[in-house]
GROMACS .gro file of N, CA, C and O in nm:
model
  288
    1MET      N    1   0.180   0.245  -1.153
    1MET     CA    2   0.106   0.270  -1.032
    1MET      C    3   0.013   0.153  -0.999
    1MET      O    4  -0.005   0.118  -0.885
    2ARG      N    5  -0.046   0.094  -1.102
    2ARG     CA    6  -0.134  -0.020  -1.082
    2ARG      C    7  -0.057  -0.138  -1.021
    2ARG      O    8  -0.108  -0.210  -0.936
    3THR      N    9   0.069  -0.154  -1.064
    3THR     CA   10   0.153  -0.261  -1.009
    3THR      C   11   0.179  -0.238  -0.861
    3THR      O   12   0.173  -0.331  -0.781
    4ALA      N   13   0.205  -0.113  -0.824
    4ALA     CA   14   0.227  -0.079  -0.682
    4ALA      C   15   0.102  -0.112  -0.600
    4ALA      O   16   0.111  -0.172  -0.494
    5LEU      N   17  -0.014  -0.074  -0.651
    5LEU     CA   18  -0.139  -0.103  -0.580
    5LEU      C   19  -0.158  -0.253  -0.566
    5LEU      O   20  -0.194  -0.303  -0.459
    6ARG      N   21  -0.131  -0.328  -0.673
    6ARG     CA   22  -0.147  -0.474  -0.669
    6ARG      C   23  -0.057  -0.536  -0.562
    6ARG      O   24  -0.100  -0.623  -0.486
    7LYS      N   25   0.069  -0.489  -0.554
    7LYS     CA   26   0.162  -0.543  -0.454
    7LYS      C   27   0.113  -0.514  -0.312
    7LYS      O   28   0.120  -0.599  -0.224
    8ILE      N   29   0.065  -0.392  -0.289
    8ILE     CA   30   0.022  -0.354  -0.154
    8ILE      C   31  -0.106  -0.427  -0.116
    8ILE      O   32  -0.121  -0.471  -0.002
    9VAL      N   33  -0.198  -0.444  -0.209
    9VAL     CA   34  -0.320  -0.521  -0.181
    9VAL      C   35  -0.284  -0.665  -0.148
    9VAL      O   36  -0.339  -0.725  -0.056
   10LYS      N   37  -0.188  -0.720  -0.221
   10LYS     CA   38  -0.148  -0.860  -0.200
   10LYS      C   39  -0.099  -0.885  -0.057
   10LYS      O   40  -0.132  -0.986   0.003
   11VAL      N   41  -0.019  -0.793  -0.002
   11VAL     CA   42   0.034  -0.813   0.133
   11VAL      C   43  -0.054  -0.749   0.241
   11VAL      O   44  -0.029  -0.769   0.359
   12GLY      N   45  -0.154  -0.673   0.200
   12GLY     CA   46  -0.248  -0.616   0.296
   12GLY      C   47  -0.203  -0.484   0.356
   12GLY      O   48  -0.273  -0.426   0.439
   13GLY      N   49  -0.089  -0.434   0.318
   13GLY     CA   50  -0.038  -0.308   0.372
   13GLY      C   51   0.110  -0.318   0.400
   13GLY      O   52   0.160  -0.427   0.429
   14ILE      N   53   0.180  -0.205   0.385
   14ILE     CA   54   0.323  -0.204   0.412
   14ILE      C   55   0.356  -0.090   0.507
   14ILE      O   56   0.287   0.012   0.509
   15PRO      N   57   0.459  -0.106   0.590
   15PRO     CA   58   0.498   0.000   0.682
   15PRO      C   59   0.528   0.130   0.605
   15PRO      O   60   0.582   0.126   0.495
   16ASP      N   61   0.488   0.241   0.662
   16ASP     CA   62   0.495   0.371   0.595
   16ASP      C   63   0.632   0.437   0.612
   16ASP      O   64   0.645   0.541   0.673
   17THR      N   65   0.735   0.371   0.558
   17THR     CA   66   0.868   0.431   0.557
   17THR      C   67   0.930   0.408   0.420
   17THR      O   68   0.898   0.310   0.353
   18LEU      N   69   1.018   0.497   0.379
   18LEU     CA   70   1.081   0.483   0.248
   18LEU      C   71   1.159   0.353   0.238
   18LEU      O   72   1.161   0.290   0.133
   19ALA      N   73   1.224   0.312   0.346
   19ALA     CA   74   1.300   0.187   0.343
   19ALA      C   75   1.208   0.070   0.311
   19ALA      O   76   1.245  -0.020   0.235
   20ASP      N   77   1.088   0.070   0.369
   20ASP     CA   78   0.996  -0.040   0.343
   20ASP      C   79   0.939  -0.033   0.202
   20ASP      O   80   0.914  -0.136   0.140
   21PHE      N   81   0.917   0.088   0.149
   21PHE     CA   82   0.872   0.100   0.010
   21PHE      C   83   0.974   0.033  -0.081
   21PHE      O   84   0.940  -0.041  -0.172
   22ARG      N   85   1.101   0.062  -0.056
   22ARG     CA   86   1.207   0.004  -0.139
   22ARG      C   87   1.214  -0.148  -0.121
   22ARG      O   88   1.239  -0.221  -0.217
   23TRP      N   89   1.195  -0.195   0.002
   23TRP     CA   90   1.197  -0.338   0.030
   23TRP      C   91   1.091  -0.411  -0.052
   23TRP      O   92   1.114  -0.517  -0.108
   24TYR      N   93   0.973  -0.350  -0.062
   24TYR     CA   94   0.863  -0.412  -0.138
   24TYR      C   95   0.869  -0.375  -0.286
   24TYR      O   96   0.779  -0.411  -0.362
   25LYS      N   97   0.973  -0.301  -0.327
   25LYS     CA   98   0.990  -0.257  -0.466
   25LYS      C   99   0.869  -0.178  -0.513
   25LYS      O  100   0.813  -0.202  -0.621
   26VAL      N  101   0.829  -0.082  -0.430
   26VAL     CA  102   0.719   0.007  -0.461
   26VAL      C  103   0.775   0.150  -0.462
   26VAL      O  104   0.845   0.189  -0.370
   27SER      N  105   0.743   0.225  -0.564
   27SER     CA  106   0.790   0.362  -0.575
   27SER      C  107   0.719   0.454  -0.477
   27SER      O  108   0.596   0.453  -0.469
   28PRO      N  109   0.794   0.536  -0.403
   28PRO     CA  110   0.730   0.634  -0.313
   28PRO      C  111   0.638   0.729  -0.389
   28PRO      O  112   0.534   0.770  -0.337
   29ARG      N  113   0.671   0.761  -0.513
   29ARG     CA  114   0.584   0.849  -0.593
   29ARG      C  115   0.452   0.781  -0.623
   29ARG      O  116   0.346   0.845  -0.623
   30SER      N  117   0.455   0.651  -0.650
   30SER     CA  118   0.331   0.576  -0.674
   30SER      C  119   0.246   0.574  -0.549
   30SER      O  120   0.124   0.590  -0.556
   31VAL      N  121   0.310   0.553  -0.434
   31VAL     CA  122   0.237   0.551  -0.307
   31VAL      C  123   0.170   0.687  -0.283
   31VAL      O  124   0.052   0.693  -0.249
   32ASP      N  125   0.242   0.796  -0.306
   32ASP     CA  126   0.184   0.929  -0.289
   32ASP      C  127   0.065   0.950  -0.381
   32ASP      O  128  -0.038   1.003  -0.340
   33ALA      N  129   0.078   0.909  -0.506
   33ALA     CA  130  -0.032   0.925  -0.602
   33ALA      C  131  -0.153   0.843  -0.560
   33ALA      O  132  -0.268   0.890  -0.569
   34LEU      N  133  -0.131   0.721  -0.514
   34LEU     CA  134  -0.242   0.636  -0.470
   34LEU      C  135  -0.309   0.691  -0.345
   34LEU      O  136  -0.431   0.681  -0.330
   35LEU      N  137  -0.231   0.751  -0.255
   35LEU     CA  138  -0.288   0.814  -0.136
   35LEU      C  139  -0.376   0.932  -0.177
   35LEU      O  140  -0.487   0.949  -0.124
   36ARG      N  141  -0.329   1.014  -0.271
   36ARG     CA  142  -0.406   1.130  -0.317
   36ARG      C  143  -0.537   1.088  -0.383
   36ARG      O  144  -0.638   1.157  -0.371
   37ARG      N  145  -0.536   0.976  -0.452
   37ARG     CA  146  -0.657   0.928  -0.521
   37ARG      C  147  -0.752   0.853  -0.428
   37ARG      O  148  -0.861   0.813  -0.470
   38GLY      N  149  -0.711   0.830  -0.305
   38GLY     CA  150  -0.798   0.760  -0.210
   38GLY      C  151  -0.797   0.610  -0.224
   38GLY      O  152  -0.884   0.542  -0.169
   39LEU      N  153  -0.700   0.556  -0.298
   39LEU     CA  154  -0.691   0.411  -0.314
   39LEU      C  155  -0.609   0.345  -0.204
   39LEU      O  156  -0.618   0.224  -0.183
   40LEU      N  157  -0.530   0.426  -0.136
   40LEU     CA  158  -0.456   0.381  -0.018
   40LEU      C  159  -0.486   0.479   0.096
   40LEU      O  160  -0.523   0.593   0.072
   41ALA      N  161  -0.468   0.432   0.218
   41ALA     CA  162  -0.484   0.518   0.335
   41ALA      C  163  -0.378   0.481   0.437
   41ALA      O  164  -0.330   0.368   0.442
   42ARG      N  165  -0.342   0.580   0.518
   42ARG     CA  166  -0.249   0.552   0.628
   42ARG      C  167  -0.332   0.507   0.748
   42ARG      O  168  -0.437   0.563   0.777
   43GLU      N  169  -0.282   0.406   0.817
   43GLU     CA  170  -0.352   0.356   0.936
   43GLU      C  171  -0.250   0.316   1.042
   43GLU      O  172  -0.140   0.271   1.010
   44ARG      N  173  -0.287   0.336   1.166
   44ARG     CA  174  -0.201   0.298   1.278
   44ARG      C  175  -0.235   0.156   1.318
   44ARG      O  176  -0.351   0.119   1.329
   45ARG      N  177  -0.132   0.074   1.334
   45ARG     CA  178  -0.152  -0.066   1.375
   45ARG      C  179  -0.076  -0.092   1.504
   45ARG      O  180   0.035  -0.044   1.523
   46ASP      N  181  -0.139  -0.169   1.589
   46ASP     CA  182  -0.072  -0.212   1.712
   46ASP      C  183   0.020  -0.328   1.680
   46ASP      O  184  -0.005  -0.405   1.588
   47ALA      N  185   0.125  -0.341   1.758
   47ALA     CA  186   0.217  -0.453   1.739
   47ALA      C  187   0.143  -0.583   1.767
   47ALA      O  188   0.068  -0.595   1.862
   48GLY      N  189   0.163  -0.679   1.678
   48GLY     CA  190   0.098  -0.808   1.693
   48GLY      C  191   0.188  -0.917   1.637
   48GLY      O  192   0.305  -0.892   1.605
   49PRO      N  193   0.134  -1.037   1.620
   49PRO     CA  194   0.217  -1.147   1.571
   49PRO      C  195   0.271  -1.125   1.430
   49PRO      O  196   0.376  -1.176   1.396
   50THR      N  197   0.201  -1.047   1.347
   50THR     CA  198   0.248  -1.027   1.210
   50THR      C  199   0.285  -0.882   1.180
   50THR      O  200   0.323  -0.851   1.068
   51THR      N  201   0.273  -0.793   1.278
   51THR     CA  202   0.308  -0.652   1.254
   51THR      C  203   0.402  -0.603   1.362
   51THR      O  204   0.406  -0.657   1.472
   52PHE      N  205   0.477  -0.501   1.331
   52PHE     CA  206   0.566  -0.439   1.428
   52PHE      C  207   0.501  -0.320   1.494
   52PHE      O  208   0.558  -0.257   1.580
   53GLY      N  209   0.381  -0.286   1.453
   53GLY     CA  210   0.315  -0.167   1.505
   53GLY      C  211   0.363  -0.045   1.431
   53GLY      O  212   0.460  -0.047   1.356
   54GLY      N  213   0.291   0.064   1.447
   54GLY     CA  214   0.329   0.188   1.380
   54GLY      C  215   0.236   0.222   1.266
   54GLY      O  216   0.126   0.169   1.255
   55LEU      N  217   0.281   0.312   1.181
   55LEU     CA  218   0.199   0.362   1.071
   55LEU      C  219   0.218   0.276   0.947
   55LEU      O  220   0.331   0.248   0.906
   56TYR      N  221   0.108   0.236   0.888
   56TYR     CA  222   0.108   0.153   0.768
   56TYR      C  223   0.035   0.224   0.655
   56TYR      O  224  -0.051   0.307   0.679
   57VAL      N  225   0.068   0.187   0.532
   57VAL     CA  226  -0.007   0.227   0.415
   57VAL      C  227  -0.083   0.103   0.371
   57VAL      O  228  -0.023  -0.001   0.343
   58ALA      N  229  -0.216   0.113   0.368
   58ALA     CA  230  -0.299  -0.003   0.338
   58ALA      C  231  -0.404   0.033   0.234
   58ALA      O  232  -0.444   0.148   0.223
   59PRO      N  233  -0.448  -0.066   0.157
   59PRO     CA  234  -0.549  -0.039   0.054
   59PRO      C  235  -0.685  -0.008   0.115
   59PRO      O  236  -0.724  -0.066   0.216
   60THR      N  237  -0.755   0.085   0.054
   60THR     CA  238  -0.893   0.114   0.093
   60THR      C  239  -0.984   0.019   0.015
   60THR      O  240  -0.938  -0.055  -0.073
   61GLU      N  241  -1.110   0.022   0.046
   61GLU     CA  242  -1.207  -0.060  -0.028
   61GLU      C  243  -1.206  -0.021  -0.177
   61GLU      O  244  -1.209  -0.106  -0.264
   62ALA      N  245  -1.197   0.109  -0.203
   62ALA     CA  246  -1.190   0.156  -0.342
   62ALA      C  247  -1.065   0.104  -0.412
   62ALA      O  248  -1.068   0.072  -0.530
   63GLY      N  249  -0.955   0.095  -0.338
   63GLY     CA  250  -0.831   0.043  -0.394
   63GLY      C  251  -0.844  -0.103  -0.433
   63GLY      O  252  -0.797  -0.146  -0.538
   64ARG      N  253  -0.909  -0.182  -0.347
   64ARG     CA  254  -0.930  -0.324  -0.379
   64ARG      C  255  -1.022  -0.339  -0.499
   64ARG      O  256  -1.000  -0.421  -0.587
   65GLU      N  257  -1.127  -0.257  -0.502
   65GLU     CA  258  -1.222  -0.265  -0.613
   65GLU      C  259  -1.160  -0.223  -0.745
   65GLU      O  260  -1.198  -0.273  -0.851
   66ALA      N  261  -1.062  -0.133  -0.741
   66ALA     CA  262  -0.998  -0.085  -0.864
   66ALA      C  263  -0.922  -0.198  -0.933
   66ALA      O  264  -0.895  -0.189  -1.053
   67LEU      N  265  -0.889  -0.304  -0.861
   67LEU     CA  266  -0.816  -0.417  -0.921
   67LEU      C  267  -0.906  -0.530  -0.969
   67LEU      O  268  -0.858  -0.625  -1.027
   68THR      N  269  -1.037  -0.518  -0.945
   68THR     CA  270  -1.126  -0.624  -0.991
   68THR      C  271  -1.141  -0.617  -1.142
   68THR      O  272  -1.133  -0.510  -1.202
   69PRO      N  273  -1.163  -0.730  -1.207
   69PRO     CA  274  -1.177  -0.731  -1.353
   69PRO      C  275  -1.290  -0.640  -1.404
   69PRO      O  276  -1.278  -0.581  -1.510
   70ALA      N  277  -1.395  -0.624  -1.327
   70ALA     CA  278  -1.509  -0.541  -1.369
   70ALA      C  279  -1.470  -0.393  -1.377
   70ALA      O  280  -1.530  -0.316  -1.450
   71ALA      N  281  -1.368  -0.353  -1.301
   71ALA     CA  282  -1.328  -0.213  -1.298
   71ALA      C  283  -1.244  -0.172  -1.418
   71ALA      O  284  -1.223  -0.056  -1.443
   72ARG      N  285  -1.200  -0.268  -1.495
   72ARG     CA  286  -1.114  -0.235  -1.610
   72ARG      C  287  -1.192  -0.192  -1.727
   72ARG      O  288  -1.271  -0.202  -1.787
   0.00000   0.00000   0.00000
């Protein structure tokens, strides 16, 4: 689960579809667990130069802090 969080933090968020979870090699079960713990959140993004728009799964502040060395 920590690896999934690290991957999502690295890219800043991934589209909220199973196909995209597989593309980023992130387990849907890990994403669900991280959402329940409040380390990820769903957010709506407008289409822009780097996004297609739609619903994304992105790290929360708590999710980013969970990866800092002090949190271990």
